[in-house]
PDB file of C-alpha atoms in Angstrom:
ATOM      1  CA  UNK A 361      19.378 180.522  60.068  1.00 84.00           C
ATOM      2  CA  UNK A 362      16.713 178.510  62.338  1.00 92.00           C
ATOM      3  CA  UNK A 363      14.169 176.221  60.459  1.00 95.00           C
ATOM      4  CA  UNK A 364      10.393 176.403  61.357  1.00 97.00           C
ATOM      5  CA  UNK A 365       8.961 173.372  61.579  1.00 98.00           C
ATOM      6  CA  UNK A 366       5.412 172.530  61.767  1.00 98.00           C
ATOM      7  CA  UNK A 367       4.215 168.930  63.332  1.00 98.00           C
ATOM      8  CA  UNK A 368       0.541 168.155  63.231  1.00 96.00           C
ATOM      9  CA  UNK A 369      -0.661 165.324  64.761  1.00 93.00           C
ATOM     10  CA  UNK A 370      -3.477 163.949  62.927  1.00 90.00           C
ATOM     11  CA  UNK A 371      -5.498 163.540  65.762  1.00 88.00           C
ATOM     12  CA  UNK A 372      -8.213 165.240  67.676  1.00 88.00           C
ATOM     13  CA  UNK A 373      -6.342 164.877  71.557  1.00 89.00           C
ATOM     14  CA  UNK A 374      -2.685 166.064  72.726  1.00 91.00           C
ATOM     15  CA  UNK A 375      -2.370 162.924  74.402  1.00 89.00           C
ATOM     16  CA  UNK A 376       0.816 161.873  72.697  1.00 92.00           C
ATOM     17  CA  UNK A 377       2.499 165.514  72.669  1.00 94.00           C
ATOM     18  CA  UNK A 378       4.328 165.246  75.801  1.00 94.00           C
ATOM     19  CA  UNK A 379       6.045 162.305  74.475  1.00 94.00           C
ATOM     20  CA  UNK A 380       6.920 163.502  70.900  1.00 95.00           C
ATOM     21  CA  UNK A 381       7.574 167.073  73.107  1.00 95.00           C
ATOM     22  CA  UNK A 382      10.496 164.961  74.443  1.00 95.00           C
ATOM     23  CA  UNK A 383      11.700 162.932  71.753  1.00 95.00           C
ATOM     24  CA  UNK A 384      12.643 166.429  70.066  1.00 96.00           C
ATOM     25  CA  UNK A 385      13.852 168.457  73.036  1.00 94.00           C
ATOM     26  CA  UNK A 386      16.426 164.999  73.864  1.00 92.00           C
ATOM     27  CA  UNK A 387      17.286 165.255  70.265  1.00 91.00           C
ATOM     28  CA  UNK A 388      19.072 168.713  70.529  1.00 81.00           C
ATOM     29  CA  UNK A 389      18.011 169.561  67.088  1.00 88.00           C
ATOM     30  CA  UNK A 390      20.283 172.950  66.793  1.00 91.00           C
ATOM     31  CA  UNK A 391      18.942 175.476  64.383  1.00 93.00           C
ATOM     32  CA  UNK A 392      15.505 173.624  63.884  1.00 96.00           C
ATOM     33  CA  UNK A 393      11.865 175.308  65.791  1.00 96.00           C
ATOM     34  CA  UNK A 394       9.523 172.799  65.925  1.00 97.00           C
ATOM     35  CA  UNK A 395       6.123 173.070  67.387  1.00 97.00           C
ATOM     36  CA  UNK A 396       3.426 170.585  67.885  1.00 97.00           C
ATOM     37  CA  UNK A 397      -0.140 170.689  67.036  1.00 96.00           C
ATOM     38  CA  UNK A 398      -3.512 168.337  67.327  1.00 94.00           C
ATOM     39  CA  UNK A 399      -6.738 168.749  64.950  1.00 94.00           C
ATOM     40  CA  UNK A 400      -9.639 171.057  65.985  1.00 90.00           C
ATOM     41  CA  UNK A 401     -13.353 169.349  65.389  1.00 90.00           C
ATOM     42  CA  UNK A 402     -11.743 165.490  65.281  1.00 89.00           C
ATOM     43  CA  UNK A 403     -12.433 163.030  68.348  1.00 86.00           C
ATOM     44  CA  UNK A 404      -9.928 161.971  70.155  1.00 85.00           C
ATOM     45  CA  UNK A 405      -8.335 158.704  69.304  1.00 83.00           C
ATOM     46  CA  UNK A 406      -5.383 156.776  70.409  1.00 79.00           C
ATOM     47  CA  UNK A 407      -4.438 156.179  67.476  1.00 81.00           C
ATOM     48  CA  UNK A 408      -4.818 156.946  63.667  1.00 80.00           C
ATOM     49  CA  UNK A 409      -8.249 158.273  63.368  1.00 80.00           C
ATOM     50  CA  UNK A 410      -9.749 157.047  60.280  1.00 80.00           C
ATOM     51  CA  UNK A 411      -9.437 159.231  56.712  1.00 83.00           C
ATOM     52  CA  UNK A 412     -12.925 159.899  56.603  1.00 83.00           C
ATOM     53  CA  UNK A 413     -12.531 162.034  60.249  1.00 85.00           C
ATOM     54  CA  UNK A 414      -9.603 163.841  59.930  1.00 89.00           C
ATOM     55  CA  UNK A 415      -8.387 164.226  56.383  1.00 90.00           C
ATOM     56  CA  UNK A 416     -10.402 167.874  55.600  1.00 92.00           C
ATOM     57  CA  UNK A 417      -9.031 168.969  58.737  1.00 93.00           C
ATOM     58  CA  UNK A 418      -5.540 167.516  58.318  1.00 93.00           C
ATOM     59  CA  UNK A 419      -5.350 169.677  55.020  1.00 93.00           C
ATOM     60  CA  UNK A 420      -6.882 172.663  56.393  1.00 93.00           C
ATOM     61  CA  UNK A 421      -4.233 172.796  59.207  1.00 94.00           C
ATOM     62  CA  UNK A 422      -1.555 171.998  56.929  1.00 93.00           C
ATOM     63  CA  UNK A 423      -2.226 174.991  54.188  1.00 91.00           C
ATOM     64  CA  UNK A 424      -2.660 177.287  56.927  1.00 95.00           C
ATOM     65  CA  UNK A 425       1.429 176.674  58.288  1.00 96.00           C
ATOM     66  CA  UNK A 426       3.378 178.560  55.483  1.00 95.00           C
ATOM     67  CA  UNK A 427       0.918 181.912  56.434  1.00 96.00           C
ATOM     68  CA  UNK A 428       1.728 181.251  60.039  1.00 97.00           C
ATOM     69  CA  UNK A 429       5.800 182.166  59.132  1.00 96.00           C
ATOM     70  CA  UNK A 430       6.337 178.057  58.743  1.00 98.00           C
ATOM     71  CA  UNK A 431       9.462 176.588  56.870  1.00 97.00           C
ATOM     72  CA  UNK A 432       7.817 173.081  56.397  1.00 98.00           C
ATOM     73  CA  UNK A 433       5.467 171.286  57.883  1.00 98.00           C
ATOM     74  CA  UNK A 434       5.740 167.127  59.513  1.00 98.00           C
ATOM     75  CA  UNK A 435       2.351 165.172  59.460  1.00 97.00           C
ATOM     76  CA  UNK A 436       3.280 163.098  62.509  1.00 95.00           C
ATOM     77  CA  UNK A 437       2.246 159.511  61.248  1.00 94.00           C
ATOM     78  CA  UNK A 438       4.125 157.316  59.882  1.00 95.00           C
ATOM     79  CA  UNK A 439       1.489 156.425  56.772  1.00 93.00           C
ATOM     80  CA  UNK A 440       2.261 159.720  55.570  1.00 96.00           C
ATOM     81  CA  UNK A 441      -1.654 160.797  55.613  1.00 93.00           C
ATOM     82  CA  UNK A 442      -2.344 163.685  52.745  1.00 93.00           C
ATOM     83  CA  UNK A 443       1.228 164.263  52.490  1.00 95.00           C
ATOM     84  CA  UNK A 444       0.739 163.188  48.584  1.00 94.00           C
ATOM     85  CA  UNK A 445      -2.306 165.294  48.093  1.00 94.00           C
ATOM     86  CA  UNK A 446      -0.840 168.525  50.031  1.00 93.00           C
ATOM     87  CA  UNK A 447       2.430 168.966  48.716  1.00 92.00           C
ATOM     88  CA  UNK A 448       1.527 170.013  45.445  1.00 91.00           C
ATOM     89  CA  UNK A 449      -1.065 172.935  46.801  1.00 90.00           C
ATOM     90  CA  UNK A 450       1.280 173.877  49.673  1.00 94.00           C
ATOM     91  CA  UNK A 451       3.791 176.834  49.206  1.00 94.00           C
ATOM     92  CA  UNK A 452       6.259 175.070  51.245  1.00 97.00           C
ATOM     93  CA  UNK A 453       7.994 171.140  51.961  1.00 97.00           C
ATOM     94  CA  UNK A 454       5.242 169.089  53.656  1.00 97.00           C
ATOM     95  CA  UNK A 455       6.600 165.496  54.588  1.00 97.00           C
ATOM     96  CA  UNK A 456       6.215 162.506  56.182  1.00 98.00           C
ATOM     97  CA  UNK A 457       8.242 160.393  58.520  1.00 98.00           C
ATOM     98  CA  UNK A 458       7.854 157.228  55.812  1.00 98.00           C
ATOM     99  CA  UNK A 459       9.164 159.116  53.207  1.00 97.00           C
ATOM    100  CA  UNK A 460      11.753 160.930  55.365  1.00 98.00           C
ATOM    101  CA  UNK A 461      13.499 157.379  56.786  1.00 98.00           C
ATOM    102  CA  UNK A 462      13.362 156.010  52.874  1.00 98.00           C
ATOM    103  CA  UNK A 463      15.235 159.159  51.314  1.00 97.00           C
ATOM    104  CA  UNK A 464      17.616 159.494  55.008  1.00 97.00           C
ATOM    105  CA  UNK A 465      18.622 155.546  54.638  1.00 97.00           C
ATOM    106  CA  UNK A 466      19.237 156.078  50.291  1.00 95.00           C
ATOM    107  CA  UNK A 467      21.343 159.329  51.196  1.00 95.00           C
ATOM    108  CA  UNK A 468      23.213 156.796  53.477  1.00 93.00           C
ATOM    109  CA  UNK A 469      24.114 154.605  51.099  1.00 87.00           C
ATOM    110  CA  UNK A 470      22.110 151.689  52.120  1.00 87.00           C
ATOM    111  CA  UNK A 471      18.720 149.539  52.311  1.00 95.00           C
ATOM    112  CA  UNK A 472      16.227 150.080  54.844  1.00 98.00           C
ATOM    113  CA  UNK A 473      14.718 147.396  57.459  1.00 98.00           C
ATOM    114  CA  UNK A 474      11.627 148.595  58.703  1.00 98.00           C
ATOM    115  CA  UNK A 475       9.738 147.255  61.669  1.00 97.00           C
ATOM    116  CA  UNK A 476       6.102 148.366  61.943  1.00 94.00           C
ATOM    117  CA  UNK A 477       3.019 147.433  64.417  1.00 90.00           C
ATOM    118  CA  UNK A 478      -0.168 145.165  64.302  1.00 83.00           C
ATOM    119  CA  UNK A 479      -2.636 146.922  66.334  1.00 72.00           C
ATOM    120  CA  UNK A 480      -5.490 145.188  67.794  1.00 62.00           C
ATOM    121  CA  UNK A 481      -9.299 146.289  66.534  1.00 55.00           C
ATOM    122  CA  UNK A 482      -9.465 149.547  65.938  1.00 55.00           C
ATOM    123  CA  UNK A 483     -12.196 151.925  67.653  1.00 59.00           C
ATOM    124  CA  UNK A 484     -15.284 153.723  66.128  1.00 61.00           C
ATOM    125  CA  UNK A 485     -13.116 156.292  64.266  1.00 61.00           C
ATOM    126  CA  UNK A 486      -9.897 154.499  64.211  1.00 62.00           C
ATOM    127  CA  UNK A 487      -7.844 153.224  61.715  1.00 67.00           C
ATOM    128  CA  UNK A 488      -5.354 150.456  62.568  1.00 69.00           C
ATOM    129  CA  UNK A 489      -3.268 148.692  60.673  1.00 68.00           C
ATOM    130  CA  UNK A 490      -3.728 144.753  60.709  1.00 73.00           C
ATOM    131  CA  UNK A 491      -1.229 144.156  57.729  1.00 80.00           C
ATOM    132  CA  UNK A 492       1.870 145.668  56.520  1.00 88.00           C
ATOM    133  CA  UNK A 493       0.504 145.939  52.982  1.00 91.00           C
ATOM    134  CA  UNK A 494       0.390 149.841  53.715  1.00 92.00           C
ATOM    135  CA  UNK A 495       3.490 150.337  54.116  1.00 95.00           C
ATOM    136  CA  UNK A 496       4.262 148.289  50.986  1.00 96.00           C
ATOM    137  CA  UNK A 497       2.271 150.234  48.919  1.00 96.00           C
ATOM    138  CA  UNK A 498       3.211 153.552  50.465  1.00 97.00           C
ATOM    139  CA  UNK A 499       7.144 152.342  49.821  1.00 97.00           C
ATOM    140  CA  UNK A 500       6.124 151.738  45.856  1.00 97.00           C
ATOM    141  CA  UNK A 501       4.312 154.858  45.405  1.00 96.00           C
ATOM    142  CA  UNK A 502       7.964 156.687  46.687  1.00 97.00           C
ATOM    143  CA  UNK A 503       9.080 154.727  44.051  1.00 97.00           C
ATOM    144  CA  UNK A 504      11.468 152.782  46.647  1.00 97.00           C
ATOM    145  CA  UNK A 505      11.128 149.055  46.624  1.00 97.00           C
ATOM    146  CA  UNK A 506      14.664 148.691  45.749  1.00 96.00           C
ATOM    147  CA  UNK A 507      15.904 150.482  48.856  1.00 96.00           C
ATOM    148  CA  UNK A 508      13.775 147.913  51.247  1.00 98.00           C
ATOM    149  CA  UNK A 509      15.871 144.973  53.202  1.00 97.00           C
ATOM    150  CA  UNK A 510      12.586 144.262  54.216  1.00 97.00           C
ATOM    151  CA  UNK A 511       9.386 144.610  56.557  1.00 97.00           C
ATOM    152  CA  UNK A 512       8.653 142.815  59.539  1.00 96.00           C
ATOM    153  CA  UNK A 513       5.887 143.219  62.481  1.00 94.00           C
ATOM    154  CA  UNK A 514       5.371 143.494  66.164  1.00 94.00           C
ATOM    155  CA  UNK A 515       2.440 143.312  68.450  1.00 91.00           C
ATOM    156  CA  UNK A 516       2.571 146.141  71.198  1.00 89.00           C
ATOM    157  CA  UNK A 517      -0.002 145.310  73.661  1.00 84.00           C
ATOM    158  CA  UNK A 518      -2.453 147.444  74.370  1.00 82.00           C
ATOM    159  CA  UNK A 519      -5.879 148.267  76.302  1.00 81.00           C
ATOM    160  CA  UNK A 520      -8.954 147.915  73.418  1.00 78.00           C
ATOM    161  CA  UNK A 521     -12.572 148.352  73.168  1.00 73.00           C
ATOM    162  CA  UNK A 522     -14.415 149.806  76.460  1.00 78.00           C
ATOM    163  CA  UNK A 523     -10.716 149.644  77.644  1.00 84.00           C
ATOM    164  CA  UNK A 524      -9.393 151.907  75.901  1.00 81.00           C
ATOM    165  CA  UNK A 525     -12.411 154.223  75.443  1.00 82.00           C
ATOM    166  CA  UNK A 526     -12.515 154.536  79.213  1.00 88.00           C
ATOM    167  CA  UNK A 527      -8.476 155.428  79.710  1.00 87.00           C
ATOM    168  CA  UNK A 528      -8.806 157.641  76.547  1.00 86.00           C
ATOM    169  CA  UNK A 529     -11.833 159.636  78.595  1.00 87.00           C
ATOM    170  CA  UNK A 530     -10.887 159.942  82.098  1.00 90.00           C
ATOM    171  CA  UNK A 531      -7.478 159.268  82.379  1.00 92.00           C
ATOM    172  CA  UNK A 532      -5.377 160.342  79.103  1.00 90.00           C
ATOM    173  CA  UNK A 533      -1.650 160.226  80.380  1.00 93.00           C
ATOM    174  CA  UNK A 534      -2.481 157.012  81.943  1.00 94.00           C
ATOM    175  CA  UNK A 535      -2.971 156.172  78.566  1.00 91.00           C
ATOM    176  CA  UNK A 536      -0.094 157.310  76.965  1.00 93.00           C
ATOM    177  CA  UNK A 537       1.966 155.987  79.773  1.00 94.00           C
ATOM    178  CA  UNK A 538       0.882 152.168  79.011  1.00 92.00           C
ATOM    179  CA  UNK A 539       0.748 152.749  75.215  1.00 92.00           C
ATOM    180  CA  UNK A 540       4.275 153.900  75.734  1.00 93.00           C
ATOM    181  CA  UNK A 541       5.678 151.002  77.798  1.00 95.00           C
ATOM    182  CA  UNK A 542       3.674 148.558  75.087  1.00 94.00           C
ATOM    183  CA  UNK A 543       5.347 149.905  72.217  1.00 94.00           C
ATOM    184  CA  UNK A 544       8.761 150.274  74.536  1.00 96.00           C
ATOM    185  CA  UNK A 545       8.597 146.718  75.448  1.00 96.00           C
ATOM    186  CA  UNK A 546       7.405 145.175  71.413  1.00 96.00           C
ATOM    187  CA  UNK A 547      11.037 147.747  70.150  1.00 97.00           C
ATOM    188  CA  UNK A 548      13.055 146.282  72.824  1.00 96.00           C
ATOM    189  CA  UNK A 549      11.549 142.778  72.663  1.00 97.00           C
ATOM    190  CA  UNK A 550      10.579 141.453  69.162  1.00 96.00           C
ATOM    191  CA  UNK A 551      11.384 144.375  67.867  1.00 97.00           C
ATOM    192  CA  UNK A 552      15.293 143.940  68.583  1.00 98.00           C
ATOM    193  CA  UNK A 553      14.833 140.074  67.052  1.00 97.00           C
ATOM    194  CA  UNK A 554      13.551 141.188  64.184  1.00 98.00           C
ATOM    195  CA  UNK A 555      15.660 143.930  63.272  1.00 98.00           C
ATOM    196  CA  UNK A 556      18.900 141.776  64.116  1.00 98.00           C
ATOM    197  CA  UNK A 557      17.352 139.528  61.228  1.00 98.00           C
ATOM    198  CA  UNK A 558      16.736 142.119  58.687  1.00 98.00           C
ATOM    199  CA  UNK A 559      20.641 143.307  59.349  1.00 98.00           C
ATOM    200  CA  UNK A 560      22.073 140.069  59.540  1.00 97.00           C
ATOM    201  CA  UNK A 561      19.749 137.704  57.076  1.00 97.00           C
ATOM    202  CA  UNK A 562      18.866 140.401  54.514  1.00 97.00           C
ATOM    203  CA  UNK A 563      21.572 143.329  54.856  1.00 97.00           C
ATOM    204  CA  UNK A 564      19.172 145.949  55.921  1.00 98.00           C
ATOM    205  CA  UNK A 565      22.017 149.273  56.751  1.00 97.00           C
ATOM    206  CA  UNK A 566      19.448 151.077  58.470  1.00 98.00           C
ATOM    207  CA  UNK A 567      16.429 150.373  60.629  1.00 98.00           C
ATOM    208  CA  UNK A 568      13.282 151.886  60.516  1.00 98.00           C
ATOM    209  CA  UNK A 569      10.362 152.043  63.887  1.00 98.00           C
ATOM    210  CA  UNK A 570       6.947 152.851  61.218  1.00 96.00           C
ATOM    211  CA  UNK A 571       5.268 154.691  63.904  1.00 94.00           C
ATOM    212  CA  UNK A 572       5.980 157.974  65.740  1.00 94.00           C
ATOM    213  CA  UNK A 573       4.808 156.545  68.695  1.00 93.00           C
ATOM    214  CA  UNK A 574       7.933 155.165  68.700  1.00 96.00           C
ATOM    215  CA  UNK A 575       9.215 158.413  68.907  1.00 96.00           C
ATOM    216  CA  UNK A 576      11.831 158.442  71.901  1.00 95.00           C
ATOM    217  CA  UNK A 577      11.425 155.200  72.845  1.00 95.00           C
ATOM    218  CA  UNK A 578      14.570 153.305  71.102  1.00 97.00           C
ATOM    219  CA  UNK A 579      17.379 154.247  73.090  1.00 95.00           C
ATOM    220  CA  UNK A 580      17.585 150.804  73.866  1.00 95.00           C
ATOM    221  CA  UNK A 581      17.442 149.417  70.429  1.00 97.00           C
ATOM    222  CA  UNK A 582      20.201 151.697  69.279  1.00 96.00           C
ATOM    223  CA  UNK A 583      22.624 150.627  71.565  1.00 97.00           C
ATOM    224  CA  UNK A 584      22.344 146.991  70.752  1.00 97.00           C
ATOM    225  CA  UNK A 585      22.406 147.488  67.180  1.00 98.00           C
ATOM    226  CA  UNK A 586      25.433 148.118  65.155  1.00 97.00           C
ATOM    227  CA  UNK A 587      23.659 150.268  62.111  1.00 97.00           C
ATOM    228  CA  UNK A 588      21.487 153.509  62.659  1.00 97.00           C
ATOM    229  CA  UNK A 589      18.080 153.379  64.318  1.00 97.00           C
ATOM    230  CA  UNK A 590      16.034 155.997  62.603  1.00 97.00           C
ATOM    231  CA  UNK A 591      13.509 157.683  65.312  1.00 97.00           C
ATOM    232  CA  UNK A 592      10.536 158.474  63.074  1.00 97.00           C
ATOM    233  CA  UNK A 593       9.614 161.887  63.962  1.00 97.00           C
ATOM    234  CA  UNK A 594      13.193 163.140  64.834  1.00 97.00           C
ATOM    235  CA  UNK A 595      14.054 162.214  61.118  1.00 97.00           C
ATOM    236  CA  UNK A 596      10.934 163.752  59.633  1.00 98.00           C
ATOM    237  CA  UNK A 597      11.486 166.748  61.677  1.00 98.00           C
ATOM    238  CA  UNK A 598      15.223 167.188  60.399  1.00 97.00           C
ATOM    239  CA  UNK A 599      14.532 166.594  57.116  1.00 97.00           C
ATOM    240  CA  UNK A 600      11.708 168.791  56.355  1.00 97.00           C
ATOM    241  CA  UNK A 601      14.185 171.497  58.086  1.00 97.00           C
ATOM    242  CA  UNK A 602      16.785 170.863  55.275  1.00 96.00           C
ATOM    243  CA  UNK A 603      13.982 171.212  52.695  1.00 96.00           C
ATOM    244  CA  UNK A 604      12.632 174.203  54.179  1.00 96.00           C
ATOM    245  CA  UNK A 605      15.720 175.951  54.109  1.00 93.00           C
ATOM    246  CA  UNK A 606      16.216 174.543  51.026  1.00 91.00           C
ATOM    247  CA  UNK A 607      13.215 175.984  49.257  1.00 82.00           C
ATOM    248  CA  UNK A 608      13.720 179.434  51.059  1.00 78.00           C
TER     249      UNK A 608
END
C-alpha cells in the first residue's frame, strides 16, 4: 500500500523545492508519494514568512489535502507552524518535522541533540529566529523536555537586507544555491563541533538539524558521527506515512 504524502512549504516561492525535491528522491522512500507544494497569495520569502502572512493560507492548503486523495500532510518547517491548530480540524495526520525527530529519537530509545540556526534580521514579512527559545517552548508543549540532550546554535551566513531582496527577485536559484552552501558549510563546520559535544558531553543518541533547509545537506555530518543524523523533512515525511496508513 503506497502512502500519500502532502508537503507544503509555508512560503509564497518554490525556491527551495528543487532541493527538498532531492532530499526525498536520494532518500528512496519505498511505498511513500510525496509531493511538494508553496502558498498561493503569500510573498515570497527566503525564509519563514511571518504568522501574520501565511498562517490563513497555511490552513487553507492544509484542510484542502485529505479531499485531494492525501494520507497526511508535512508542513515543511521545522517550528511546526499550525500543525497544533490543524490537527484537530483535519480528517487526516498533519505533522511537523519538530515533532517527527522528538517521537523518531523516543521510539529509538534515546535523547535528542538538536542543532538549530541564528538567522540574521529578518525581511519585511519574515520571521527569523534570533534565539532558540522556540524550539524550547515548542519541545515543552510536545510534552518532551525529558527526551532533550540539549540545544545548541549555528550561524549560516547569508545575503540580508537589499541583498537578499535583490537575489530573491531576479535570481532565485542563485539564491538557494548560496543559502544552501551557508547552511552546508554552518552543518559541516560548527555544526559537527557542536553535535560531537551534545553526544559526547551530554549523551545526546540522536541528532537533530531544526530546519528543513537542511534537508539533504548532512551527508557529511552523518558520516563523521557515530549516532543517527535525523534529516528533518525525510523524517517528517516518513513518519506522517506511518500515521497515514495508520489512521486508514
Amino acid at each position: 500500500m503506497t502512502a500519500r504524502v502532502l508537503v507544503v512549504s509555508p512560503s509564497g516561492t518554490s525556491m527551495h523545492n528543487p532541493t527538498m525535491r532531492a532530499a526525498l528522491d536520494r532518500a528512496a522512500l519505498p511505498g511513500i508519494e510525496a509531493d511538494i507544494v508553496n502558498l498561493d497569495g503569500v510573498p515570497a520569502t527566503a525564509f519563514l514568512p511571518h504568522a501574520s502572512v501565511y498562517h490563513d493560507a497555511l490552513l487553507s492548503r492544509v484542510l484542502r489535502a485529505a479531499d485531494e486523495g492525501y494520507d497526511a500532510v508535512v508542513v515543511s518547517c521545522a517550528a511546526d507552524p499550525a500543525v497544533a491548530i490543524a490537527r484537530p480540524i483535519s480528517r487526516i495526520p498533519i505533522v511537523g518535522p519538530m515533532e517527527a525527530a522528538l517521537h523518531t529519537s523516543a521510539s529509538l530509545g534515546g535523547r535528542l541533540g538538536i542543532i538549530t540556526a541564528k538567522l540574521r534580521p529578518a525581511g519585511e514579512f519574515e520571521s527569523q529566529p534570533t534565539t532558540v527559545n522556540w524550539a524550547r517552548e515548542l519541545i515543552h508543549n510536545y510534552g518532551f523536555t525529558h527526551r532533550i540532550a540539549g540545544i545548541r546554535s549555528v550561524r549560516p551566513a547569508h545575503p540580508d537586507g537589499a541583498d537578499m531582496q535583490a537575489l530573491l527577485d531576479d535570481d532565485p536559484e542563485r539564491l538557494r544555491i548560496i543559502l544552501c552552501d551557508g547552511l552546508a558549510d554552518a552543518a559541516n563546520g560548527e555544526g559537527l563541533g557542536l553535535a560531537r559535544d551534545l553526544i559526547e558531553q551530554d549523551d545526546a543518541t540522536e541528532i537533530f538539524f531544526a530546519c528543513t533547509e537542511w534537508s539533504g545537506l548532512l551527508d557529511a555530518v552523518r558520516t563523521e558521527l557515530p549516532v543517527p543524523v535525523l534529516d528533518p523533512l525525510v523524517t517528517a515525511v516518513r513518519y506522517a506515512a506511518m500515521l497515514g496508513l495508520a489512521a486508514k
